[in-house]
Tab-separated table of C-alpha atoms in Angstrom:
chain	number	residue	atom	x	y	z
A	1	MET	CA	0.000	0.000	0.000
A	2	ALA	CA	2.773	2.452	0.935
A	3	LYS	CA	4.624	1.671	-2.280
A	4	MET	CA	1.497	2.351	-4.292
A	5	MET	CA	0.967	5.644	-2.477
A	6	TRP	CA	4.521	6.807	-3.201
A	7	SER	CA	4.109	5.820	-6.855
A	8	PHE	CA	0.958	7.927	-7.002
A	9	ILE	CA	2.730	10.910	-5.394
A	10	LEU	CA	5.631	10.632	-7.850
A	11	ALA	CA	3.277	10.461	-10.818
A	12	ALA	CA	1.382	13.501	-9.546
A	13	ALA	CA	4.637	15.421	-9.082
A	14	LEU	CA	5.787	14.598	-12.620
A	15	ALA	CA	2.424	15.671	-14.004
A	16	ALA	CA	2.655	18.951	-12.070
A	17	CYS	CA	6.156	19.603	-13.402
A	18	PHE	CA	4.977	18.963	-16.947
A	19	TYR	CA	2.117	21.421	-16.497
A	20	ILE	CA	4.306	24.074	-14.910
A	21	PHE	CA	7.108	23.971	-17.466
A	22	TRP	CA	5.266	23.207	-20.690
A	23	VAL	CA	1.616	24.149	-20.286
A	24	ASP	CA	1.494	27.026	-17.855
A	25	GLY	CA	4.051	29.153	-19.760
A	26	THR	CA	6.799	28.796	-17.156
A	27	TYR	CA	10.160	27.480	-18.317
A	28	ARG	CA	13.605	26.613	-17.030
A	29	THR	CA	15.491	29.491	-18.709
A	30	PRO	CA	14.640	33.070	-19.794
A	31	VAL	CA	15.526	32.278	-23.412
A	32	GLN	CA	13.273	29.243	-23.461
A	33	ALA	CA	10.416	31.342	-22.082
A	34	ILE	CA	10.809	33.824	-24.955
A	35	GLU	CA	11.148	31.196	-27.667
A	36	GLN	CA	8.096	29.289	-26.451
A	37	ALA	CA	5.946	32.398	-25.915
A	38	ARG	CA	6.691	33.625	-29.430
A	39	ASN	CA	6.472	30.155	-31.013
A	40	LEU	CA	9.860	30.592	-32.660
A	41	ASP	CA	11.263	27.844	-34.873
A	42	GLU	CA	14.840	29.139	-34.691
A	43	PRO	CA	16.850	30.047	-31.563
A	44	ILE	CA	17.260	33.722	-30.762
A	45	ASP	CA	20.625	35.489	-30.738
A	46	VAL	CA	20.899	36.954	-27.236
A	47	ILE	CA	22.928	40.169	-27.132
A	48	ARG	CA	22.459	41.281	-23.517
A	49	GLU	CA	20.587	40.127	-20.406
A	50	GLN	CA	19.843	43.158	-18.213
A	51	GLN	CA	19.062	42.138	-14.637
A	52	THR	CA	16.060	43.716	-12.869
A	53	ASP	CA	14.585	43.262	-9.391
A	54	GLU	CA	12.337	40.365	-10.391
A	55	GLY	CA	13.608	39.217	-13.764
A	56	GLU	CA	15.566	40.190	-16.864
A	57	VAL	CA	15.186	42.392	-19.911
A	58	ILE	CA	16.720	40.434	-22.773
A	59	PHE	CA	17.907	42.225	-25.901
A	60	TYR	CA	18.219	39.869	-28.834
A	61	LEU	CA	18.150	39.444	-32.596
A	62	ARG	CA	16.007	37.060	-34.572
A	63	TYR	CA	15.658	36.372	-38.273
A	64	ILE	CA	12.173	35.836	-39.667
A	65	HIS	CA	13.087	35.307	-43.309
A	66	PRO	CA	15.968	32.938	-44.196
A	67	LYS	CA	16.956	35.018	-47.232
A	68	ASP	CA	16.772	38.364	-45.414
A	69	PRO	CA	20.037	39.250	-43.624
A	70	LYS	CA	18.389	42.038	-41.602
A	71	PRO	CA	17.381	40.900	-38.113
A	72	VAL	CA	14.428	41.864	-35.976
A	73	VAL	CA	15.841	43.840	-33.029
A	74	SER	CA	13.882	42.866	-29.923
A	75	ALA	CA	13.625	43.499	-26.184
A	76	ASP	CA	11.523	41.234	-23.960
A	77	TYR	CA	10.913	41.142	-20.217
A	78	VAL	CA	10.856	37.759	-18.487
A	79	LYS	CA	9.993	37.329	-14.814
A	80	LYS	CA	11.583	34.887	-12.369
A	81	ASP	CA	9.714	33.129	-9.594
A	82	PHE	CA	10.405	30.049	-7.468
A	83	ILE	CA	9.083	27.793	-10.233
A	84	GLY	CA	10.903	29.164	-13.275
A	85	TRP	CA	10.813	31.889	-15.937
A	86	LYS	CA	7.756	33.376	-17.620
A	87	TRP	CA	7.553	35.755	-20.582
A	88	VAL	CA	5.668	38.963	-19.697
A	89	THR	CA	5.905	41.505	-22.521
A	90	GLY	CA	8.199	42.917	-25.189
A	91	GLY	CA	8.512	43.968	-28.786
A	92	GLY	CA	10.752	44.274	-31.791
A	93	HIS	CA	11.214	45.966	-35.133
A	94	THR	CA	12.948	45.531	-38.460
A	95	LEU	CA	15.412	48.070	-39.793
A	96	THR	CA	14.872	50.513	-42.639
A	97	GLU	CA	16.751	49.749	-45.829
A	98	THR	CA	18.887	52.341	-47.522
A	99	VAL	CA	17.970	52.694	-51.176
A	100	GLU	CA	19.602	54.256	-54.187
A	101	GLY	CA	18.910	57.944	-54.446
A	102	MET	CA	18.921	58.699	-50.710
A	103	ASP	CA	20.833	61.835	-49.771
A	104	GLU	CA	23.359	61.866	-46.913
A	105	GLN	CA	20.859	62.981	-44.267
A	106	GLU	CA	18.363	60.312	-45.280
A	107	ARG	CA	21.100	57.685	-44.962
A	108	LEU	CA	21.991	58.938	-41.483
A	109	ASP	CA	18.317	58.887	-40.457
A	110	ALA	CA	18.032	55.281	-41.666
A	111	ALA	CA	21.240	54.234	-39.877
A	112	TRP	CA	19.594	54.018	-36.444
A	113	SER	CA	16.202	52.942	-35.149
A	114	VAL	CA	13.915	53.862	-32.268
A	115	GLN	CA	11.181	51.852	-30.585
A	116	ARG	CA	9.326	52.438	-27.328
A	117	ILE	CA	7.759	49.565	-25.393
A	118	PRO	CA	5.000	51.012	-23.170
A	119	GLY	CA	4.959	50.685	-19.426
A	120	GLU	CA	3.119	47.838	-17.750
A	121	ARG	CA	2.646	47.228	-14.031
A	122	GLY	CA	5.200	44.824	-12.657
A	123	THR	CA	7.754	45.477	-15.422
A	124	PRO	CA	10.771	47.827	-15.728
A	125	PHE	CA	9.216	49.425	-18.826
A	126	PRO	CA	8.677	51.903	-20.524
A	127	VAL	CA	11.926	51.507	-22.455
A	128	PHE	CA	13.313	53.112	-25.589
A	129	PHE	CA	15.706	50.997	-27.631
A	130	GLY	CA	17.011	50.499	-31.125
A	131	ALA	CA	19.938	49.635	-33.356
A	132	VAL	CA	22.829	51.713	-34.699
A	133	LEU	CA	24.360	50.745	-38.045
A	134	ASN	CA	26.576	53.735	-38.842
A	135	PRO	CA	30.005	53.891	-37.112
A	136	GLU	CA	29.851	57.699	-37.211
A	137	ILE	CA	27.116	57.535	-34.566
A	138	ALA	CA	28.964	57.336	-31.247
A	139	ALA	CA	26.110	57.964	-28.792
A	140	VAL	CA	22.341	58.352	-28.431
A	141	THR	CA	20.824	60.940	-26.085
A	142	ILE	CA	17.268	61.488	-24.847
A	143	THR	CA	16.041	64.986	-23.924
A	144	ASP	CA	12.842	65.708	-21.991
A	145	VAL	CA	11.119	68.338	-24.129
A	146	LYS	CA	9.374	69.920	-21.125
A	147	THR	CA	12.316	70.208	-18.710
A	148	GLY	CA	15.286	70.143	-21.079
A	149	ASP	CA	16.960	67.381	-19.032
A	150	THR	CA	19.166	65.134	-21.176
A	151	LYS	CA	20.233	61.549	-20.464
A	152	PRO	CA	22.623	59.298	-22.390
A	153	ALA	CA	21.437	55.890	-23.539
A	154	GLU	CA	23.375	52.719	-22.815
A	155	ILE	CA	24.964	51.400	-25.990
A	156	PHE	CA	26.738	48.112	-26.648
A	157	HIS	CA	28.031	46.028	-29.552
A	158	ALA	CA	25.841	43.414	-31.229
A	159	GLY	CA	28.299	42.112	-33.796
A	160	ALA	CA	30.762	43.645	-36.217
A	161	ASP	CA	28.388	46.141	-37.867
A	162	MET	CA	25.654	46.769	-35.318
A	163	ARG	CA	25.231	48.254	-31.867
A	164	ILE	CA	22.153	48.251	-29.643
A	165	TRP	CA	21.139	51.172	-27.437
A	166	TYR	CA	18.487	51.400	-24.699
A	167	TRP	CA	17.158	53.777	-22.061
A	168	PHE	CA	14.556	53.153	-19.355
A	169	GLU	CA	12.058	56.004	-19.350
A	170	HIS	CA	11.513	56.089	-15.568
A	171	GLU	CA	14.708	58.180	-15.325
A	172	LEU	CA	12.682	61.133	-16.689
A	173	SER	CA	8.952	61.780	-16.601
A	174	GLY	CA	8.127	63.879	-19.655
A	175	ALA	CA	5.375	63.299	-22.206
A	176	GLY	CA	7.636	64.163	-25.122
A	177	TYR	CA	11.266	63.488	-25.954
A	178	THR	CA	13.887	64.419	-28.506
A	179	LEU	CA	16.179	61.521	-29.348
A	180	GLN	CA	19.474	62.352	-31.034
A	181	ALA	CA	22.219	60.317	-32.655
A	182	MET	CA	25.528	62.017	-31.852
A	183	SER	CA	29.032	61.919	-33.314
A	184	ALA	CA	32.119	61.443	-31.145
A	185	ASP	CA	32.614	65.240	-31.319
A	186	GLY	CA	29.118	65.960	-29.998
A	187	GLU	CA	27.576	66.836	-33.373
A	188	VAL	CA	23.907	65.937	-33.873
A	189	LEU	CA	23.837	63.608	-36.882
A	190	SER	CA	20.144	62.670	-36.780
A	191	SER	CA	17.152	63.511	-34.607
A	192	GLN	CA	13.771	61.905	-33.890
A	193	GLN	CA	10.797	63.108	-31.857
A	194	TRP	CA	8.564	61.064	-29.583
A	195	GLU	CA	5.216	62.297	-28.306
A	196	ASP	CA	1.904	60.540	-27.583
A	197	LYS	CA	1.966	59.196	-31.126
A	198	PRO	CA	5.643	58.522	-31.858
A	199	TYR	CA	7.296	59.608	-35.077
A	200	HIS	CA	10.021	57.227	-36.189
A	201	VAL	CA	12.392	57.971	-39.028
A	202	GLY	CA	14.744	55.017	-38.872
A	203	SER	CA	12.616	52.006	-37.996
A	204	ASN	CA	9.573	50.002	-38.910
A	205	MET	CA	7.804	49.794	-35.578
A	206	ARG	CA	5.070	47.287	-36.346
A	207	GLU	CA	5.324	43.638	-35.423
A	208	GLU	CA	2.387	42.784	-37.686
A	209	GLY	CA	3.314	39.747	-39.706
A	210	LEU	CA	6.317	38.981	-37.502
A	211	LYS	CA	6.442	35.556	-35.982
Protein backbone atom coordinates (compact mmCIF):
# COMPACT_ATOMS: atom_id res chain seq x y z
CA MET A 1 0.00 0.00 0.00
CA ALA A 2 2.77 2.45 0.93
CA LYS A 3 4.62 1.67 -2.28
CA MET A 4 1.50 2.35 -4.29
CA MET A 5 0.97 5.64 -2.48
CA TRP A 6 4.52 6.81 -3.20
CA SER A 7 4.11 5.82 -6.86
CA PHE A 8 0.96 7.93 -7.00
CA ILE A 9 2.73 10.91 -5.39
CA LEU A 10 5.63 10.63 -7.85
CA ALA A 11 3.28 10.46 -10.82
CA ALA A 12 1.38 13.50 -9.55
CA ALA A 13 4.64 15.42 -9.08
CA LEU A 14 5.79 14.60 -12.62
CA ALA A 15 2.42 15.67 -14.00
CA ALA A 16 2.65 18.95 -12.07
CA CYS A 17 6.16 19.60 -13.40
CA PHE A 18 4.98 18.96 -16.95
CA TYR A 19 2.12 21.42 -16.50
CA ILE A 20 4.31 24.07 -14.91
CA PHE A 21 7.11 23.97 -17.47
CA TRP A 22 5.27 23.21 -20.69
CA VAL A 23 1.62 24.15 -20.29
CA ASP A 24 1.49 27.03 -17.86
CA GLY A 25 4.05 29.15 -19.76
CA THR A 26 6.80 28.80 -17.16
CA TYR A 27 10.16 27.48 -18.32
CA ARG A 28 13.60 26.61 -17.03
CA THR A 29 15.49 29.49 -18.71
CA PRO A 30 14.64 33.07 -19.79
CA VAL A 31 15.53 32.28 -23.41
CA GLN A 32 13.27 29.24 -23.46
CA ALA A 33 10.42 31.34 -22.08
CA ILE A 34 10.81 33.82 -24.95
CA GLU A 35 11.15 31.20 -27.67
CA GLN A 36 8.10 29.29 -26.45
CA ALA A 37 5.95 32.40 -25.92
CA ARG A 38 6.69 33.63 -29.43
CA ASN A 39 6.47 30.15 -31.01
CA LEU A 40 9.86 30.59 -32.66
CA ASP A 41 11.26 27.84 -34.87
CA GLU A 42 14.84 29.14 -34.69
CA PRO A 43 16.85 30.05 -31.56
CA ILE A 44 17.26 33.72 -30.76
CA ASP A 45 20.62 35.49 -30.74
CA VAL A 46 20.90 36.95 -27.24
CA ILE A 47 22.93 40.17 -27.13
CA ARG A 48 22.46 41.28 -23.52
CA GLU A 49 20.59 40.13 -20.41
CA GLN A 50 19.84 43.16 -18.21
CA GLN A 51 19.06 42.14 -14.64
CA THR A 52 16.06 43.72 -12.87
CA ASP A 53 14.58 43.26 -9.39
CA GLU A 54 12.34 40.37 -10.39
CA GLY A 55 13.61 39.22 -13.76
CA GLU A 56 15.57 40.19 -16.86
CA VAL A 57 15.19 42.39 -19.91
CA ILE A 58 16.72 40.43 -22.77
CA PHE A 59 17.91 42.23 -25.90
CA TYR A 60 18.22 39.87 -28.83
CA LEU A 61 18.15 39.44 -32.60
CA ARG A 62 16.01 37.06 -34.57
CA TYR A 63 15.66 36.37 -38.27
CA ILE A 64 12.17 35.84 -39.67
CA HIS A 65 13.09 35.31 -43.31
CA PRO A 66 15.97 32.94 -44.20
CA LYS A 67 16.96 35.02 -47.23
CA ASP A 68 16.77 38.36 -45.41
CA PRO A 69 20.04 39.25 -43.62
CA LYS A 70 18.39 42.04 -41.60
CA PRO A 71 17.38 40.90 -38.11
CA VAL A 72 14.43 41.86 -35.98
CA VAL A 73 15.84 43.84 -33.03
CA SER A 74 13.88 42.87 -29.92
CA ALA A 75 13.62 43.50 -26.18
CA ASP A 76 11.52 41.23 -23.96
CA TYR A 77 10.91 41.14 -20.22
CA VAL A 78 10.86 37.76 -18.49
CA LYS A 79 9.99 37.33 -14.81
CA LYS A 80 11.58 34.89 -12.37
CA ASP A 81 9.71 33.13 -9.59
CA PHE A 82 10.40 30.05 -7.47
CA ILE A 83 9.08 27.79 -10.23
CA GLY A 84 10.90 29.16 -13.28
CA TRP A 85 10.81 31.89 -15.94
CA LYS A 86 7.76 33.38 -17.62
CA TRP A 87 7.55 35.76 -20.58
CA VAL A 88 5.67 38.96 -19.70
CA THR A 89 5.90 41.50 -22.52
CA GLY A 90 8.20 42.92 -25.19
CA GLY A 91 8.51 43.97 -28.79
CA GLY A 92 10.75 44.27 -31.79
CA HIS A 93 11.21 45.97 -35.13
CA THR A 94 12.95 45.53 -38.46
CA LEU A 95 15.41 48.07 -39.79
CA THR A 96 14.87 50.51 -42.64
CA GLU A 97 16.75 49.75 -45.83
CA THR A 98 18.89 52.34 -47.52
CA VAL A 99 17.97 52.69 -51.18
CA GLU A 100 19.60 54.26 -54.19
CA GLY A 101 18.91 57.94 -54.45
CA MET A 102 18.92 58.70 -50.71
CA ASP A 103 20.83 61.84 -49.77
CA GLU A 104 23.36 61.87 -46.91
CA GLN A 105 20.86 62.98 -44.27
CA GLU A 106 18.36 60.31 -45.28
CA ARG A 107 21.10 57.69 -44.96
CA LEU A 108 21.99 58.94 -41.48
CA ASP A 109 18.32 58.89 -40.46
CA ALA A 110 18.03 55.28 -41.67
CA ALA A 111 21.24 54.23 -39.88
CA TRP A 112 19.59 54.02 -36.44
CA SER A 113 16.20 52.94 -35.15
CA VAL A 114 13.92 53.86 -32.27
CA GLN A 115 11.18 51.85 -30.58
CA ARG A 116 9.33 52.44 -27.33
CA ILE A 117 7.76 49.57 -25.39
CA PRO A 118 5.00 51.01 -23.17
CA GLY A 119 4.96 50.69 -19.43
CA GLU A 120 3.12 47.84 -17.75
CA ARG A 121 2.65 47.23 -14.03
CA GLY A 122 5.20 44.82 -12.66
CA THR A 123 7.75 45.48 -15.42
CA PRO A 124 10.77 47.83 -15.73
CA PHE A 125 9.22 49.43 -18.83
CA PRO A 126 8.68 51.90 -20.52
CA VAL A 127 11.93 51.51 -22.46
CA PHE A 128 13.31 53.11 -25.59
CA PHE A 129 15.71 51.00 -27.63
CA GLY A 130 17.01 50.50 -31.13
CA ALA A 131 19.94 49.64 -33.36
CA VAL A 132 22.83 51.71 -34.70
CA LEU A 133 24.36 50.75 -38.05
CA ASN A 134 26.58 53.73 -38.84
CA PRO A 135 30.01 53.89 -37.11
CA GLU A 136 29.85 57.70 -37.21
CA ILE A 137 27.12 57.54 -34.57
CA ALA A 138 28.96 57.34 -31.25
CA ALA A 139 26.11 57.96 -28.79
CA VAL A 140 22.34 58.35 -28.43
CA THR A 141 20.82 60.94 -26.09
CA ILE A 142 17.27 61.49 -24.85
CA THR A 143 16.04 64.99 -23.92
CA ASP A 144 12.84 65.71 -21.99
CA VAL A 145 11.12 68.34 -24.13
CA LYS A 146 9.37 69.92 -21.12
CA THR A 147 12.32 70.21 -18.71
CA GLY A 148 15.29 70.14 -21.08
CA ASP A 149 16.96 67.38 -19.03
CA THR A 150 19.17 65.13 -21.18
CA LYS A 151 20.23 61.55 -20.46
CA PRO A 152 22.62 59.30 -22.39
CA ALA A 153 21.44 55.89 -23.54
CA GLU A 154 23.37 52.72 -22.82
CA ILE A 155 24.96 51.40 -25.99
CA PHE A 156 26.74 48.11 -26.65
CA HIS A 157 28.03 46.03 -29.55
CA ALA A 158 25.84 43.41 -31.23
CA GLY A 159 28.30 42.11 -33.80
CA ALA A 160 30.76 43.64 -36.22
CA ASP A 161 28.39 46.14 -37.87
CA MET A 162 25.65 46.77 -35.32
CA ARG A 163 25.23 48.25 -31.87
CA ILE A 164 22.15 48.25 -29.64
CA TRP A 165 21.14 51.17 -27.44
CA TYR A 166 18.49 51.40 -24.70
CA TRP A 167 17.16 53.78 -22.06
CA PHE A 168 14.56 53.15 -19.36
CA GLU A 169 12.06 56.00 -19.35
CA HIS A 170 11.51 56.09 -15.57
CA GLU A 171 14.71 58.18 -15.32
CA LEU A 172 12.68 61.13 -16.69
CA SER A 173 8.95 61.78 -16.60
CA GLY A 174 8.13 63.88 -19.66
CA ALA A 175 5.37 63.30 -22.21
CA GLY A 176 7.64 64.16 -25.12
CA TYR A 177 11.27 63.49 -25.95
CA THR A 178 13.89 64.42 -28.51
CA LEU A 179 16.18 61.52 -29.35
CA GLN A 180 19.47 62.35 -31.03
CA ALA A 181 22.22 60.32 -32.66
CA MET A 182 25.53 62.02 -31.85
CA SER A 183 29.03 61.92 -33.31
CA ALA A 184 32.12 61.44 -31.15
CA ASP A 185 32.61 65.24 -31.32
CA GLY A 186 29.12 65.96 -30.00
CA GLU A 187 27.58 66.84 -33.37
CA VAL A 188 23.91 65.94 -33.87
CA LEU A 189 23.84 63.61 -36.88
CA SER A 190 20.14 62.67 -36.78
CA SER A 191 17.15 63.51 -34.61
CA GLN A 192 13.77 61.90 -33.89
CA GLN A 193 10.80 63.11 -31.86
CA TRP A 194 8.56 61.06 -29.58
CA GLU A 195 5.22 62.30 -28.31
CA ASP A 196 1.90 60.54 -27.58
CA LYS A 197 1.97 59.20 -31.13
CA PRO A 198 5.64 58.52 -31.86
CA TYR A 199 7.30 59.61 -35.08
CA HIS A 200 10.02 57.23 -36.19
CA VAL A 201 12.39 57.97 -39.03
CA GLY A 202 14.74 55.02 -38.87
CA SER A 203 12.62 52.01 -38.00
CA ASN A 204 9.57 50.00 -38.91
CA MET A 205 7.80 49.79 -35.58
CA ARG A 206 5.07 47.29 -36.35
CA GLU A 207 5.32 43.64 -35.42
CA GLU A 208 2.39 42.78 -37.69
CA GLY A 209 3.31 39.75 -39.71
CA LEU A 210 6.32 38.98 -37.50
CA LYS A 211 6.44 35.56 -35.98
